[in-house]
Each structure stands twice: as C-alpha cells, then as structure tokens.
Short mmCIF file of C-alpha atoms in Angstrom, two decimals:
data_model
loop_
_atom_site.label_atom_id
_atom_site.label_comp_id
_atom_site.label_asym_id
_atom_site.label_seq_id
_atom_site.Cartn_x
_atom_site.Cartn_y
_atom_site.Cartn_z
CA MET J 1 0.29 0.13 -0.07
CA VAL J 2 1.27 3.43 -1.10
CA GLU J 3 1.29 5.84 1.75
CA THR J 4 0.39 9.14 1.50
CA ASN J 5 0.89 12.86 3.09
CA LEU J 6 -1.80 15.23 3.63
CA TYR J 7 -1.09 18.69 2.19
CA PHE J 8 -2.26 22.04 3.41
CA VAL J 9 -1.35 24.11 0.31
CA VAL J 10 -1.25 28.16 0.74
CA SER J 11 -0.04 30.69 -0.80
CA ASP J 12 0.61 34.89 -1.41
CA ILE J 13 0.16 35.17 2.82
CA HIS J 14 2.21 38.37 1.96
CA GLY J 15 3.09 39.18 6.06
CA HIS J 16 -0.19 37.74 7.56
CA ASP J 17 1.08 36.35 9.85
CA ALA J 18 -2.16 36.03 11.95
CA LEU J 19 -4.41 34.90 9.20
CA PHE J 20 -1.78 32.12 8.32
CA GLU J 21 -2.02 30.91 11.90
CA LYS J 22 -5.54 31.03 11.87
CA ALA J 23 -6.30 29.26 8.11
CA LEU J 24 -3.82 26.24 9.09
CA ALA J 25 -5.81 25.44 11.76
CA ASP J 26 -9.27 25.97 10.66
CA ALA J 27 -7.98 23.68 8.07
CA GLY J 28 -6.99 20.83 10.80
CA TYR J 29 -3.34 21.22 10.39
CA ASP J 30 -0.94 19.28 13.06
CA PRO J 31 2.24 19.67 13.17
CA GLU J 32 2.34 16.76 15.22
CA ASN J 33 0.85 14.16 12.33
CA PRO J 34 3.63 13.31 10.37
CA ARG J 35 1.25 13.12 7.56
CA HIS J 36 0.66 16.67 7.47
CA VAL J 37 2.44 18.70 5.00
CA VAL J 38 2.23 22.21 4.47
CA ILE J 39 3.12 23.36 0.65
CA ILE J 40 3.47 27.17 0.23
CA LEU J 41 3.20 28.39 -3.26
CA GLY J 42 5.48 31.63 -2.59
CA ASP J 43 4.71 35.28 -1.85
CA CYS J 44 5.37 34.91 1.87
CA PHE J 45 6.42 38.40 2.99
CA ASP J 46 5.37 41.83 1.74
CA ARG J 47 2.27 44.21 1.71
CA GLY J 48 1.81 42.77 5.31
CA SER J 49 3.07 43.80 8.65
CA GLU J 50 4.19 40.69 10.45
CA ASN J 51 6.84 39.35 7.80
CA ARG J 52 9.14 38.51 11.23
CA LYS J 53 6.32 36.81 12.26
CA VAL J 54 5.59 34.52 8.81
CA LEU J 55 9.17 33.67 8.92
CA ARG J 56 9.49 32.36 12.45
CA ARG J 57 5.97 30.57 11.78
CA ILE J 58 7.70 28.56 8.33
CA GLU J 59 10.81 28.05 9.31
CA SER J 60 8.73 26.20 12.33
CA LEU J 61 6.85 23.93 10.31
CA PRO J 62 8.13 20.43 10.67
CA ARG J 63 6.95 19.15 7.29
CA LYS J 64 7.28 22.00 4.90
CA ILE J 65 7.86 22.54 1.28
CA LEU J 66 8.61 26.59 -0.32
CA VAL J 67 7.96 26.98 -3.88
CA ARG J 68 9.64 29.87 -5.09
CA GLY J 69 7.16 32.97 -6.18
CA ASN J 70 7.98 36.43 -7.90
CA HIS J 71 8.13 38.13 -4.12
CA GLU J 72 10.52 36.11 -3.32
CA ASP J 73 12.93 36.94 -6.56
CA MET J 74 12.56 40.30 -5.43
CA LEU J 75 14.09 39.83 -2.17
CA ALA J 76 16.27 38.06 -2.91
CA LYS J 77 17.80 40.71 -5.49
CA VAL J 78 17.92 43.20 -2.83
CA LEU J 79 19.40 41.04 -0.64
CA GLU J 80 22.27 40.35 -3.05
CA THR J 81 22.44 44.34 -4.24
CA ARG J 82 21.91 45.70 -1.11
CA ARG J 83 19.63 48.46 -2.46
CA ILE J 84 15.70 49.19 -3.22
CA ASP J 85 13.88 50.63 -6.34
CA ARG J 86 10.82 52.11 -7.30
CA THR J 87 9.24 48.78 -7.76
CA ASP J 88 10.50 47.76 -4.32
CA ILE J 89 8.20 50.56 -3.01
CA TYR J 90 5.65 49.66 -5.51
CA ASN J 91 5.42 45.48 -4.08
CA GLY J 92 5.72 46.42 -0.49
CA VAL J 93 9.23 45.10 -0.59
CA THR J 94 10.55 48.54 1.13
CA GLU J 95 8.19 47.22 4.55
CA THR J 96 9.94 44.15 4.56
CA VAL J 97 12.97 45.23 4.70
CA ALA J 98 12.60 48.14 7.08
CA GLU J 99 10.50 45.39 9.20
CA PHE J 100 13.51 43.06 9.24
CA PHE J 101 16.95 45.38 8.96
CA GLY J 102 15.54 49.09 10.64
CA GLU J 103 13.48 51.41 8.41
CA ASP J 104 16.79 53.85 9.77
CA ASN J 105 18.93 51.54 8.06
CA ILE J 106 17.35 53.21 4.36
CA GLY J 107 19.19 55.97 2.85
CA ARG J 108 17.67 57.97 0.65
CA GLU J 109 18.86 56.82 -2.80
CA GLY J 110 18.08 52.95 -1.39
CA GLN J 111 21.06 51.75 -0.24
CA ILE J 112 20.00 49.54 2.68
CA ARG J 113 22.58 48.67 6.09
CA MET J 114 21.70 45.14 6.62
CA GLY J 115 23.02 43.20 9.60
CA ARG J 116 24.62 40.18 8.44
CA THR J 117 23.21 37.65 10.71
CA VAL J 118 19.84 38.86 9.46
CA ARG J 119 20.54 39.15 5.90
CA ASP J 120 22.26 35.61 5.53
CA ARG J 121 18.87 34.18 7.54
CA LEU J 122 17.20 35.48 4.57
CA ILE J 123 19.50 34.35 2.09
CA ARG J 124 19.25 30.36 3.60
CA PHE J 125 15.12 30.47 3.46
CA LEU J 126 15.06 32.10 -0.22
CA SER J 127 17.76 29.36 -1.53
CA SER J 128 15.30 26.38 0.60
CA ALA J 129 12.57 27.84 -2.25
CA VAL J 130 11.69 25.03 -5.02
CA ASP J 131 10.71 26.18 -8.82
CA TYR J 132 7.86 23.42 -8.56
CA VAL J 133 6.48 20.22 -6.62
CA ALA J 134 5.20 17.63 -8.20
CA THR J 135 3.06 14.72 -6.64
CA ASP J 136 1.53 11.38 -8.73
CA HIS J 137 -1.56 13.93 -9.67
CA TYR J 138 -0.82 17.47 -8.97
CA LEU J 139 1.69 20.18 -10.01
CA PHE J 140 2.24 22.94 -7.43
CA VAL J 141 3.89 26.64 -8.89
CA HIS J 142 3.59 29.85 -7.87
CA GLY J 143 2.02 31.56 -11.13
CA TRP J 144 2.24 29.45 -13.88
CA VAL J 145 4.46 26.61 -15.82
CA PRO J 146 7.32 28.02 -17.96
CA LEU J 147 6.23 28.85 -21.89
CA ASP J 148 8.64 27.65 -24.82
CA ARG J 149 9.11 30.78 -26.73
CA ARG J 150 11.81 28.87 -29.39
CA GLY J 151 9.43 28.12 -31.78
CA GLU J 152 7.04 29.58 -34.21
CA GLU J 153 4.30 29.33 -31.68
CA THR J 154 4.32 29.52 -27.72
CA GLU J 155 3.36 26.95 -25.63
CA PRO J 156 4.26 25.56 -22.54
CA TYR J 157 7.41 23.38 -21.85
CA THR J 158 6.14 20.03 -21.59
CA ASP J 159 9.88 18.62 -19.53
CA LEU J 160 9.62 21.50 -16.51
CA ASP J 161 13.34 20.55 -15.86
CA GLY J 162 13.97 21.57 -19.82
CA ALA J 163 13.33 25.64 -19.02
CA THR J 164 15.48 27.69 -18.14
CA TYR J 165 16.09 30.21 -15.11
CA GLU J 166 14.87 33.17 -16.58
CA ASP J 167 11.88 31.46 -18.41
CA TRP J 168 11.25 30.14 -14.09
CA GLN J 169 11.24 34.31 -13.27
CA GLU J 170 8.75 35.01 -16.14
CA ALA J 171 6.39 32.37 -14.89
CA ARG J 172 6.86 33.13 -11.93
CA PHE J 173 4.85 36.76 -12.94
CA LEU J 174 2.42 34.85 -15.42
CA GLY J 175 -1.08 35.36 -13.95
CA TRP J 176 -2.97 32.06 -14.49
CA HIS J 177 -6.37 33.83 -15.97
CA ARG J 178 -4.75 34.84 -18.48
CA ALA J 179 -2.57 31.40 -19.37
CA LEU J 180 -6.31 30.23 -18.91
CA ALA J 181 -7.77 32.86 -21.19
CA ALA J 182 -5.01 31.73 -23.70
CA GLY J 183 -5.51 28.19 -23.84
CA LEU J 184 -1.82 27.88 -22.35
CA MET J 185 -2.98 24.72 -20.17
CA PRO J 186 -0.01 22.65 -19.35
CA GLY J 187 0.60 19.39 -21.11
CA THR J 188 0.07 16.92 -18.23
CA ASP J 189 -2.52 15.23 -16.77
CA LYS J 190 -1.69 16.26 -13.22
CA MET J 191 -4.02 18.83 -11.71
CA LEU J 192 -2.07 22.17 -11.32
CA VAL J 193 -2.29 24.04 -8.52
CA CYS J 194 -1.15 27.75 -8.26
CA GLY J 195 -1.51 30.85 -6.40
CA HIS J 196 -0.32 34.89 -7.51
CA ARG J 197 -3.37 36.31 -8.73
CA THR J 198 -6.64 36.05 -7.17
CA ALA J 199 -9.06 33.44 -7.53
CA ALA J 200 -11.74 36.24 -7.98
CA PHE J 201 -10.71 35.97 -11.48
CA GLY J 202 -12.32 32.73 -12.04
CA ALA J 203 -15.82 34.78 -12.45
CA GLN J 204 -13.82 35.25 -15.72
CA PHE J 205 -14.34 31.71 -16.37
CA ASP J 206 -17.90 30.85 -14.48
CA PRO J 207 -20.36 33.14 -14.73
CA SER J 208 -22.26 31.60 -11.77
CA ARG J 209 -19.39 33.14 -9.54
CA SER J 210 -19.05 36.53 -8.01
CA PRO J 211 -16.27 38.81 -8.73
CA ASP J 212 -15.78 39.47 -5.72
CA ASP J 213 -15.50 35.79 -4.56
CA SER J 214 -11.78 34.78 -3.48
CA THR J 215 -11.92 31.67 -2.28
CA PRO J 216 -10.47 28.58 -4.01
CA PHE J 217 -11.51 28.16 -7.56
CA TYR J 218 -11.32 25.22 -9.04
CA TYR J 219 -11.50 24.60 -13.02
CA GLU J 220 -10.74 21.90 -15.48
CA GLY J 221 -6.96 21.21 -15.30
CA MET J 222 -6.18 23.76 -12.32
CA ILE J 223 -6.87 25.21 -9.14
CA ALA J 224 -6.01 28.70 -7.49
CA ILE J 225 -5.85 29.52 -4.39
CA ASP J 226 -4.81 33.17 -3.87
CA ALA J 227 -7.19 34.53 -1.91
CA LEU J 228 -5.78 38.55 -2.41
CA THR J 229 -5.21 38.44 1.64
CA VAL J 230 -4.63 42.25 1.72
CA ARG J 231 -8.18 42.66 0.57
CA SER J 232 -10.31 39.74 2.20
CA GLY J 233 -8.69 39.23 5.12
CA ARG J 234 -8.32 35.45 4.72
CA VAL J 235 -5.52 32.78 3.56
CA ASN J 236 -6.60 29.98 1.88
CA VAL J 237 -5.98 26.50 2.36
CA ILE J 238 -6.60 23.72 0.14
CA VAL J 239 -5.98 19.80 1.94
CA LEU J 240 -4.92 17.38 -0.68
CA GLU J 241 -3.89 13.86 -0.45
CA ASP J 242 -1.50 12.60 -2.43
CA SER J 243 1.92 10.02 -2.37
CA ALA J 244 5.26 11.83 -1.53
CA PRO J 245 7.52 13.33 -4.27
CA ARG J 246 9.71 10.89 -5.81
CA VAL J 247 13.32 11.41 -4.54
CA THR J 248 16.65 10.09 -6.11
CA THR J 249 19.67 10.79 -4.79
CA HIS J 250 22.87 11.40 -6.74
CA THR J 251 26.55 11.37 -6.04
CA VAL J 252 28.56 14.50 -7.83
CA PRO J 253 32.39 14.16 -7.39
CA VAL J 254 33.54 17.50 -6.49
CA THR J 255 36.90 19.36 -6.45
CA LYS J 256 38.17 20.04 -2.94
CA ASP J 257 37.82 24.01 -4.11
CA ALA J 258 34.41 23.68 -5.30
CA PHE J 259 33.05 21.52 -1.89
CA ASP J 260 34.87 24.52 0.29
CA ARG J 261 32.59 27.14 -1.52
CA ILE J 262 29.53 24.94 -1.29
CA LEU J 263 29.43 24.62 2.57
CA ILE J 264 30.36 28.63 2.35
CA GLY J 265 27.05 29.12 0.36
CA GLU J 266 29.19 30.76 -2.18
CA LYS J 267 28.54 27.92 -5.10
CA THR J 268 24.73 27.32 -5.56
CA VAL J 269 24.54 26.10 -9.01
CA GLU J 270 26.32 22.37 -10.41
CA PHE J 271 26.13 21.66 -13.96
CA PHE J 272 26.46 18.69 -16.18
CA LEU J 273 27.04 18.28 -19.81
CA ASP J 274 24.75 15.57 -22.05
CA GLY J 275 25.11 12.39 -20.45
CA THR J 276 23.05 10.13 -18.14
CA LEU J 277 23.37 12.26 -15.01
CA SER J 278 21.78 15.69 -16.76
CA GLN J 279 19.06 13.86 -17.90
CA ALA J 280 17.90 11.50 -14.78
CA MET J 281 18.06 14.63 -12.98
CA THR J 282 14.56 16.39 -11.65
CA VAL J 283 13.65 18.78 -8.34
CA GLY J 284 13.46 17.80 -5.57
CA ASP J 285 16.74 14.73 -6.13
CA LYS J 286 19.52 14.88 -3.74
CA LEU J 287 22.85 15.78 -4.64
CA CYS J 288 25.42 13.87 -2.27
CA PHE J 289 28.87 16.13 -3.21
CA THR J 290 31.92 14.49 -2.20
CA THR J 291 35.50 14.83 -2.71
CA ARG J 292 38.80 12.27 -2.96
CA GLU J 293 39.20 13.34 0.57
CA GLY J 294 36.11 11.83 1.79
CA ASP J 295 34.00 15.14 2.61
CA THR J 296 30.28 14.52 1.91
CA VAL J 297 27.32 17.04 1.62
CA THR J 298 23.75 16.59 0.96
CA ALA J 299 21.76 19.62 -0.83
CA THR J 300 18.40 19.66 -2.46
CA ALA J 301 17.76 20.57 -6.41
CA VAL J 302 15.82 23.16 -6.07
CA GLY J 303 15.79 24.03 -10.16
CA CYS J 304 16.73 22.51 -13.04
CA TYR J 305 17.61 24.68 -16.56
CA ARG J 306 18.65 23.32 -19.84
CA TYR J 307 20.64 25.52 -22.27
CA PRO J 308 22.31 24.73 -25.69
CA ASP J 309 25.84 25.53 -24.26
CA VAL J 310 27.95 26.17 -21.34
CA GLU J 311 28.04 30.28 -22.82
CA ALA J 312 24.49 30.57 -22.67
CA MET J 313 23.80 29.15 -19.13
CA CYS J 314 26.44 32.04 -18.19
CA SER J 315 24.11 34.56 -18.58
CA ASP J 316 21.93 33.13 -16.22
CA PHE J 317 24.13 32.70 -13.54
CA SER J 318 27.33 34.62 -12.07
CA PHE J 319 30.53 32.84 -12.48
CA LEU J 320 30.53 32.70 -8.85
CA GLU J 321 27.33 30.73 -8.43
CA LEU J 322 29.24 27.94 -10.90
CA GLY J 323 32.12 27.30 -8.94
CA PHE J 324 34.95 29.11 -11.50
CA GLY J 325 37.91 30.28 -10.33
CA PRO J 326 38.83 33.25 -8.41
CA TYR J 327 40.10 35.39 -11.74
CA VAL J 328 37.21 34.49 -14.12
CA TYR J 329 35.61 37.59 -13.32
CA ALA J 330 38.43 40.26 -14.63
CA PHE J 331 39.06 37.86 -17.27
CA PRO J 332 36.66 34.45 -17.83
CA ARG J 333 38.75 33.31 -20.65
CA GLN J 334 41.93 33.04 -18.97
CA ASP J 335 40.27 30.78 -16.45
CA ALA J 336 41.51 27.37 -16.83
CA MET J 337 37.88 25.31 -15.80
CA TYR J 338 35.87 27.94 -17.92
CA ARG J 339 37.99 27.35 -20.62
CA ARG J 340 37.47 23.67 -20.66
CA PHE J 341 33.86 23.81 -20.23
CA ALA J 342 33.11 26.84 -22.77
CA VAL J 343 34.83 25.47 -25.74
CA SER J 344 32.19 22.82 -25.66
CA GLN J 345 28.60 22.57 -27.74
CA LYS J 346 26.88 20.33 -25.63
CA GLU J 347 23.75 21.25 -24.06
CA VAL J 348 24.00 21.65 -20.30
CA LEU J 349 22.03 21.21 -17.14
CA ALA J 350 22.34 23.37 -14.67
CA VAL J 351 20.92 22.57 -11.37
CA ARG J 352 20.60 25.05 -8.52
CA PHE J 353 20.93 23.31 -5.41
CA SER J 354 19.98 23.92 -1.36
CA VAL J 355 22.28 22.47 1.29
CA LEU J 356 19.87 24.10 4.25
CA SER J 357 16.66 23.01 2.15
CA CYS J 358 13.55 22.54 2.78
CA ASP J 359 12.00 18.88 3.75
CA LEU J 360 10.58 16.64 0.96
#
C-alpha cells in the first residue's frame, strides 16, 4: 500500500501571520501528525506587517515545502544588491526590508545597511524554495508553468526541467487567468495548483461566480488559491491527499575547492554536460557532493534548467554561483575551468541547489 500525505496548500501569505495561523488551524493542520505537510506557493512577504512572524512560523513547521514566488525573487535581488528601487516600493518590499533591518537603515537613494545575521538567515530561507513540486496527481507552482517561446508558437514546456532560469522567473509573474484565457494549459495529466493572482478572476470563466469571490477556484485541470489577502482578510488553504514526491540521490564528485565554496554558500549551482546524470536529475532530487578526501555534503535540487551550451548558461548565473575560479570575473577566458567547459557545444543542465533545504 502506497503511503500518502495530507498537503495543506497555501499561497500569497504576504506578511499576514495571524491569518496564516488561523487558516492552518481551521483546515485541521496538526504539526505533530507526520502525514501533514504544508506547501506554500510563494509570496510569503510584502504588503503585510507581520513578515518576521511569518518567517519564524514557516521555519518552525516540521514538514514544509516552499515554492518560489516572484516576491521571493524580488527580495533575493534586494539582498544581493543591498538596494531597493521603485518597483520594490510599489510591491511592498520596502516595508519588509524596514521590518527586518530597520527603517533607519534605508538611505535616501535606496541603499540598505544590512545586519549580517538577518541577511544570511533570509538568504538561507529563500535558497530553500523550489521552482515547483510534483506529486502523482498534482503540480504545484506559484504563477504558471514556464512557456517555450523558441518556436513559431508559444506553448508551455512539456519538460519542466527543460526551461531556463529566466523562463521560470517569467512564469512566476504570469497570471493564471491570462494563461488560461490564452489556452496555455500545461501538457500534463496532473492537476495544476497555483497562486499569484486572486482566485476572484474565476468569475471570468464561471458566470455563476461572484467577481468578489476569492475562495479557491476549481476549473478544468487547475486550482487557483490566492485569496488576495490584503483585501479579503483571509488566507486560503486547501487540503489534498497524495503520495510523497519521488526523490533520487545522485553522487556528484567535486574538487575540494568547489566543496568548500558549497559549504560557505558561495557556489549554489552545479552543471552537467549532456549525459546520463543530466537526463536523470529533477527538482527535489538529492545531490551528494563528495571529494577525494572523503568529505560529503547533501543538498536538494531546487531548480533544473537546460541550455544549448555553457555560454548560454552563464547568461543566467554568475561565475561565483557556478564555482569558477577566482580570476574569472576579470579574465573569464583565462580561467582554466571555464575554458575547458566553454569550448564544449554540448547541451548543459544547470542545477540550482540548497544545502539547507526544505523537507521533501
């Protein structure tokens, strides 16, 4: 008999901790029950005033999976650049930054003085977020699945691990109602569960539904669950029963230098040229990094992306994330490791991973 979990699926909490807590309790969530797993479809912060409490609550959940949303992308950019811009003000990121780091630490030109402990904690949290979760019967994403624009017609990727990182960033911004109206349903028999845009848009497809109804919207092949909490005063939770995601562990030999960069969080992307391992890897799998000296550390694949060659991959990831040598920034073509791979014209799989990842 196949063991199943009860998934308590929420989305777009947007800094409303009390509503998040109430929604889980009302849905019957029990943190002591080993079958209860919380799936959060992104956008944990911004717009609400309880962002610190939301972070603590999610971190304390014993079994959870965090799916990356567009607001996680925005916060990650702010943490990297230590600066906010106009879009951050519009999207509520500025208030989140002020809550975590103090309003007095935001300069007039948007520069931010960040305490290292809080910044590192947020980076670890964001790095655990996966692009999607797939169970036997459900596919969980934030906005929509990535779209393949390489051909004459735009269509959803059939292989979710075949898109690029940029494709996934765009997918997190894509509203489900626009994709549905354009007939861009993913080619899968799994039920798609998403957030990002309010379920009230369901009135566009169901005349019997009120345009003010932001309860979960069930339609042909998909469920939209964003409650637009800042207006509705509610966080939606749906409970779904299904098997646990399948996870495979892959042994990945690395140099001692690369291993050390992984441990300090500097190297966060591994890549594989066309081969057996590159075809077998998928989001949620484990990577067991090993060195000749016998060191090991296990990470979780939070994103898998395909590129025609190494040069194309380097347009989405920094040399630091990829683990190239110390001189590659100033003299990229003089770095021995970079030169060895850059000359290859083989397809490459880039795997973004997290050593401190969510429980799958």
